[in-house]
């Protein structure tokens, strides 16, 4: 995978195409109205592609409840109101670092090589142990290794996945050490040592990325971060369903507004508000608008 390079844009006449050239290798053509629009282009057959990763240890306490919440999240995203396609139609569980990078590579290649299914957006959800910017993974031999969020995002930059250029790419990530009285004390020490030794990785700042990350420790019996996401999505779904019966056009929710509502839910439970880093250049909506 090549390192990120500057993106170049060239603008033609009003009725012509705009050509975006990335690192001299790939060319993407979009209309001028799309390029200059305050909103992301919604004229796609599929609302979006979601990738769900649950990387908690399968032997940890309360894993069944966590799996149930993850399944609820997947069903919500697949519902009529949200209409996202789930990659592999499954939640990817307990991945090694290589498995996680291979998954990202497969997703990027499928998007880039598919001539017929074009997506409005990419949503990548990772729930697991770790620290800010790093995801803890188990090896096949039972050892520990760490995947970098910055490297995961690299797969979906325009120079590596041209089909996602000028499209919103949202990463919702929980990386923390569970609060567990039975947890060994050396786990956090190992994490601190890795964080200290690793080279600092800059999260990509290319346009059209949004990251929403939480590294607050929590009890897995009550994962407030995941609970708040599911609750907020359910509330929005109910609002759309109720108001659509008497309103036209149907109301929709912009992604930043949704994250604020999740933050409010977390604040009400005395939880740490997640970090948001956004380089989105347009408004992104969770539901296709009727206006």
Short mmCIF file of C-alpha atoms in Angstrom, two decimals:
data_model
loop_
_atom_site.label_atom_id
_atom_site.label_comp_id
_atom_site.label_asym_id
_atom_site.label_seq_id
_atom_site.Cartn_x
_atom_site.Cartn_y
_atom_site.Cartn_z
CA UNK A 1 0.00 0.00 0.00
CA UNK A 2 1.46 3.33 -1.02
CA UNK A 3 1.70 6.20 1.48
CA UNK A 4 -0.81 8.99 1.20
CA UNK A 5 -0.04 11.63 -1.38
CA UNK A 6 -1.58 14.95 -2.25
CA UNK A 7 -4.85 14.93 -4.15
CA UNK A 8 -5.15 17.10 -7.24
CA UNK A 9 -8.42 18.43 -8.67
CA UNK A 10 -8.99 19.98 -12.09
CA UNK A 11 -12.19 21.82 -12.99
CA UNK A 12 -13.48 21.87 -16.57
CA UNK A 13 -16.26 23.91 -18.16
CA UNK A 14 -19.66 24.12 -16.52
CA UNK A 15 -21.31 21.28 -18.44
CA UNK A 16 -18.25 19.07 -18.62
CA UNK A 17 -16.96 16.54 -16.13
CA UNK A 18 -14.60 17.35 -13.33
CA UNK A 19 -11.59 15.10 -13.18
CA UNK A 20 -9.97 14.28 -9.87
CA UNK A 21 -6.48 12.86 -10.28
CA UNK A 22 -4.94 11.16 -7.30
CA UNK A 23 -1.16 10.54 -7.20
CA UNK A 24 -1.16 10.25 -10.99
CA UNK A 25 -2.59 6.71 -10.94
CA UNK A 26 -6.37 6.88 -10.84
CA UNK A 27 -8.87 9.26 -12.33
CA UNK A 28 -12.41 9.78 -11.08
CA UNK A 29 -14.91 11.84 -13.03
CA UNK A 30 -17.82 13.58 -11.35
CA UNK A 31 -20.19 16.29 -12.49
CA UNK A 32 -19.51 19.89 -11.62
CA UNK A 33 -22.77 20.15 -9.67
CA UNK A 34 -21.68 17.19 -7.53
CA UNK A 35 -18.26 18.64 -6.94
CA UNK A 36 -19.64 21.99 -5.82
CA UNK A 37 -22.68 20.67 -3.93
CA UNK A 38 -22.99 21.38 -0.17
CA UNK A 39 -24.21 17.79 0.27
CA UNK A 40 -22.72 14.45 -0.70
CA UNK A 41 -24.12 12.96 -3.90
CA UNK A 42 -27.03 10.63 -3.04
CA UNK A 43 -27.66 9.23 -6.50
CA UNK A 44 -26.49 5.70 -5.75
CA UNK A 45 -28.28 2.36 -5.83
CA UNK A 46 -27.15 1.42 -2.31
CA UNK A 47 -27.25 3.73 0.68
CA UNK A 48 -23.96 2.59 2.11
CA UNK A 49 -21.67 -0.27 3.07
CA UNK A 50 -21.15 -1.06 6.76
CA UNK A 51 -18.36 -3.19 8.21
CA UNK A 52 -18.85 -4.41 11.77
CA UNK A 53 -15.93 -5.75 13.83
CA UNK A 54 -16.36 -7.08 17.39
CA UNK A 55 -12.89 -7.82 18.73
CA UNK A 56 -13.46 -8.55 22.40
CA UNK A 57 -12.05 -11.81 23.74
CA UNK A 58 -14.72 -14.52 23.18
CA UNK A 59 -14.01 -15.82 26.68
CA UNK A 60 -14.54 -12.51 28.47
CA UNK A 61 -17.45 -12.04 30.89
CA UNK A 62 -20.78 -10.87 29.45
CA UNK A 63 -19.70 -11.67 25.88
CA UNK A 64 -23.18 -13.01 25.09
CA UNK A 65 -24.77 -9.69 26.01
CA UNK A 66 -22.20 -7.85 23.89
CA UNK A 67 -22.91 -10.12 20.94
CA UNK A 68 -26.63 -9.50 21.35
CA UNK A 69 -26.09 -5.71 21.29
CA UNK A 70 -23.87 -6.01 18.20
CA UNK A 71 -26.56 -8.05 16.45
CA UNK A 72 -29.12 -5.38 17.36
CA UNK A 73 -26.86 -2.73 15.86
CA UNK A 74 -26.50 -4.76 12.66
CA UNK A 75 -30.28 -5.21 12.37
CA UNK A 76 -30.82 -1.48 12.84
CA UNK A 77 -28.33 -0.57 10.12
CA UNK A 78 -29.97 -3.09 7.77
CA UNK A 79 -33.47 -1.81 8.47
CA UNK A 80 -35.58 -0.02 5.90
CA UNK A 81 -34.95 3.35 7.51
CA UNK A 82 -31.14 3.11 7.28
CA UNK A 83 -30.78 0.66 4.41
CA UNK A 84 -27.06 -0.10 4.80
CA UNK A 85 -25.56 -3.22 3.29
CA UNK A 86 -23.49 -5.23 5.79
CA UNK A 87 -20.22 -6.51 4.33
CA UNK A 88 -20.30 -10.31 4.40
CA UNK A 89 -23.72 -10.08 6.05
CA UNK A 90 -22.05 -10.77 9.38
CA UNK A 91 -20.21 -9.33 12.35
CA UNK A 92 -16.50 -10.09 12.07
CA UNK A 93 -15.32 -11.37 15.44
CA UNK A 94 -12.01 -11.90 17.25
CA UNK A 95 -9.78 -10.93 14.31
CA UNK A 96 -6.00 -11.06 14.35
CA UNK A 97 -4.13 -7.98 13.12
CA UNK A 98 -3.53 -9.63 9.75
CA UNK A 99 -7.19 -10.69 9.57
CA UNK A 100 -8.29 -7.10 10.22
CA UNK A 101 -5.98 -5.63 7.58
CA UNK A 102 -7.00 -8.34 5.11
CA UNK A 103 -10.67 -7.51 5.75
CA UNK A 104 -9.99 -3.83 5.02
CA UNK A 105 -8.13 -4.70 1.84
CA UNK A 106 -10.97 -6.96 0.68
CA UNK A 107 -13.59 -4.29 1.32
CA UNK A 108 -11.61 -1.61 -0.50
CA UNK A 109 -10.97 -3.86 -3.51
CA UNK A 110 -14.61 -4.95 -3.73
CA UNK A 111 -15.78 -1.35 -3.70
CA UNK A 112 -13.16 -0.24 -6.19
CA UNK A 113 -13.66 -3.14 -8.63
CA UNK A 114 -17.46 -3.26 -8.60
CA UNK A 115 -18.86 -1.57 -11.71
CA UNK A 116 -22.52 -1.72 -10.72
CA UNK A 117 -22.95 -1.24 -6.97
CA UNK A 118 -21.95 2.26 -5.97
CA UNK A 119 -22.28 3.34 -2.36
CA UNK A 120 -23.24 6.68 -0.88
CA UNK A 121 -21.00 6.17 2.15
CA UNK A 122 -18.76 3.82 4.11
CA UNK A 123 -19.44 3.06 7.80
CA UNK A 124 -16.79 1.11 9.72
CA UNK A 125 -17.57 0.09 13.31
CA UNK A 126 -14.85 -1.46 15.50
CA UNK A 127 -15.58 -2.53 19.08
CA UNK A 128 -12.75 -4.00 21.10
CA UNK A 129 -9.90 -3.62 23.52
CA UNK A 130 -7.00 -1.28 23.04
CA UNK A 131 -6.13 2.35 23.47
CA UNK A 132 -6.53 5.55 21.49
CA UNK A 133 -5.75 4.74 17.86
CA UNK A 134 -4.79 1.11 18.41
CA UNK A 135 -6.87 -2.08 18.43
CA UNK A 136 -5.74 -5.04 20.49
CA UNK A 137 -5.73 -8.35 18.60
CA UNK A 138 -4.92 -11.93 19.52
CA UNK A 139 -2.59 -14.03 17.39
CA UNK A 140 -3.26 -17.63 16.44
CA UNK A 141 -0.75 -18.64 19.13
CA UNK A 142 -2.49 -16.64 21.85
CA UNK A 143 -0.05 -13.75 21.94
CA UNK A 144 -1.05 -10.09 21.66
CA UNK A 145 -0.53 -7.69 18.76
CA UNK A 146 -1.97 -4.31 17.81
CA UNK A 147 -3.58 -2.91 14.67
CA UNK A 148 -3.32 0.80 13.89
CA UNK A 149 -6.48 2.78 13.16
CA UNK A 150 -4.47 5.05 10.87
CA UNK A 151 -3.41 2.05 8.76
CA UNK A 152 -7.00 0.80 8.60
CA UNK A 153 -8.14 4.18 7.30
CA UNK A 154 -5.31 4.21 4.77
CA UNK A 155 -7.02 1.43 2.79
CA UNK A 156 -9.96 3.74 2.03
CA UNK A 157 -8.11 6.85 0.96
CA UNK A 158 -8.72 7.84 -2.68
CA UNK A 159 -5.29 6.70 -3.86
CA UNK A 160 -6.10 3.18 -2.60
CA UNK A 161 -9.88 3.11 -3.20
CA UNK A 162 -10.77 5.57 -5.94
CA UNK A 163 -14.47 4.66 -5.83
CA UNK A 164 -14.74 6.26 -2.38
CA UNK A 165 -13.34 9.63 -3.48
CA UNK A 166 -15.69 12.50 -2.57
CA UNK A 167 -17.79 10.11 -0.43
CA UNK A 168 -18.11 10.20 3.37
CA UNK A 169 -16.16 7.57 5.29
CA UNK A 170 -17.21 7.25 8.93
CA UNK A 171 -15.27 5.25 11.54
CA UNK A 172 -16.93 4.56 14.91
CA UNK A 173 -14.37 2.95 17.20
CA UNK A 174 -14.35 1.77 20.80
CA UNK A 175 -10.89 0.80 22.06
CA UNK A 176 -10.59 0.36 25.81
CA UNK A 177 -9.64 -2.03 28.57
CA UNK A 178 -12.71 -3.54 30.27
CA UNK A 179 -13.31 -2.84 33.95
CA UNK A 180 -13.17 -6.34 35.37
CA UNK A 181 -12.09 -7.25 38.92
CA UNK A 182 -10.72 -10.53 37.56
CA UNK A 183 -8.62 -8.82 34.87
CA UNK A 184 -4.89 -9.37 35.22
CA UNK A 185 -2.92 -6.27 36.24
CA UNK A 186 -0.28 -6.78 33.56
CA UNK A 187 -2.74 -6.09 30.72
CA UNK A 188 -2.71 -2.32 31.15
CA UNK A 189 1.06 -2.36 31.69
CA UNK A 190 1.52 -4.19 28.39
CA UNK A 191 -0.69 -1.64 26.66
CA UNK A 192 1.26 1.29 28.10
CA UNK A 193 4.55 -0.26 27.01
CA UNK A 194 3.31 -0.74 23.46
CA UNK A 195 1.89 2.78 23.28
CA UNK A 196 5.18 4.21 24.51
CA UNK A 197 7.35 2.20 22.11
CA UNK A 198 5.31 2.50 18.93
CA UNK A 199 5.94 5.34 16.54
CA UNK A 200 3.22 7.93 16.52
CA UNK A 201 0.87 7.33 13.59
CA UNK A 202 -0.95 10.35 12.19
CA UNK A 203 -4.60 9.64 11.51
CA UNK A 204 -5.14 10.53 7.84
CA UNK A 205 -6.35 14.08 7.36
CA UNK A 206 -7.44 13.71 3.76
CA UNK A 207 -10.92 15.02 3.13
CA UNK A 208 -14.20 13.16 3.66
CA UNK A 209 -13.20 11.15 6.75
CA UNK A 210 -14.89 11.22 10.14
CA UNK A 211 -13.69 9.31 13.21
CA UNK A 212 -15.70 8.96 16.41
CA UNK A 213 -13.62 7.17 19.04
CA UNK A 214 -14.05 6.21 22.68
CA UNK A 215 -11.28 4.79 24.87
CA UNK A 216 -13.04 5.04 28.23
CA UNK A 217 -12.83 1.83 30.30
CA UNK A 218 -16.20 0.31 31.05
CA UNK A 219 -17.89 -2.78 32.42
CA UNK A 220 -18.81 -5.10 29.56
CA UNK A 221 -22.04 -5.91 31.37
CA UNK A 222 -23.06 -2.32 30.61
CA UNK A 223 -21.23 -1.04 27.54
CA UNK A 224 -22.56 2.53 27.64
CA UNK A 225 -20.87 3.52 24.38
CA UNK A 226 -22.56 0.73 22.42
CA UNK A 227 -25.82 1.21 24.34
CA UNK A 228 -25.92 4.90 23.43
CA UNK A 229 -25.31 4.23 19.74
CA UNK A 230 -28.08 1.64 19.56
CA UNK A 231 -30.51 3.76 21.61
CA UNK A 232 -29.92 6.87 19.47
CA UNK A 233 -30.37 4.96 16.21
CA UNK A 234 -33.59 3.43 17.56
CA UNK A 235 -34.88 6.84 18.62
CA UNK A 236 -34.13 8.30 15.19
CA UNK A 237 -35.82 5.34 13.51
CA UNK A 238 -38.96 5.86 15.61
CA UNK A 239 -38.95 9.58 14.86
CA UNK A 240 -38.76 8.97 11.12
CA UNK A 241 -41.49 6.34 11.30
CA UNK A 242 -43.85 8.58 13.28
CA UNK A 243 -43.27 11.82 11.41
CA UNK A 244 -43.24 10.27 7.94
CA UNK A 245 -46.93 9.43 8.36
CA UNK A 246 -47.86 13.10 8.53
CA UNK A 247 -44.95 14.98 6.94
CA UNK A 248 -43.64 15.33 3.44
CA UNK A 249 -40.72 15.52 2.91
CA UNK A 250 -39.68 12.92 5.49
CA UNK A 251 -37.28 14.37 8.10
CA UNK A 252 -33.71 13.04 8.10
CA UNK A 253 -30.72 13.24 10.42
CA UNK A 254 -27.31 14.63 9.56
CA UNK A 255 -24.38 12.59 10.92
CA UNK A 256 -22.99 15.37 13.14
CA UNK A 257 -26.42 15.83 14.73
CA UNK A 258 -26.58 12.11 15.45
CA UNK A 259 -23.17 12.14 17.17
CA UNK A 260 -24.27 15.06 19.34
CA UNK A 261 -27.32 13.07 20.44
CA UNK A 262 -25.09 10.08 21.27
CA UNK A 263 -22.84 12.44 23.27
CA UNK A 264 -25.85 13.72 25.20
CA UNK A 265 -26.88 10.16 26.06
CA UNK A 266 -23.37 9.39 27.28
CA UNK A 267 -23.16 12.60 29.30
CA UNK A 268 -26.42 11.73 31.02
CA UNK A 269 -24.83 8.44 32.17
CA UNK A 270 -21.75 10.32 33.43
CA UNK A 271 -19.59 8.79 30.72
CA UNK A 272 -16.67 10.36 28.92
CA UNK A 273 -17.72 11.98 25.64
CA UNK A 274 -15.94 10.34 22.66
CA UNK A 275 -13.48 12.21 20.45
CA UNK A 276 -14.70 13.39 17.07
CA UNK A 277 -12.29 14.19 14.25
CA UNK A 278 -13.90 15.28 11.01
CA UNK A 279 -12.63 16.34 7.62
CA UNK A 280 -16.02 15.91 5.94
CA UNK A 281 -16.48 18.54 3.27
CA UNK A 282 -20.25 18.24 2.87
CA UNK A 283 -23.34 17.30 4.84
CA UNK A 284 -23.95 13.57 5.24
CA UNK A 285 -27.44 12.22 5.92
CA UNK A 286 -28.36 8.87 7.41
CA UNK A 287 -31.48 8.49 5.32
CA UNK A 288 -31.97 9.38 1.68
CA UNK A 289 -33.81 12.66 1.46
CA UNK A 290 -37.05 13.18 -0.42
CA UNK A 291 -36.29 16.83 -1.19
#
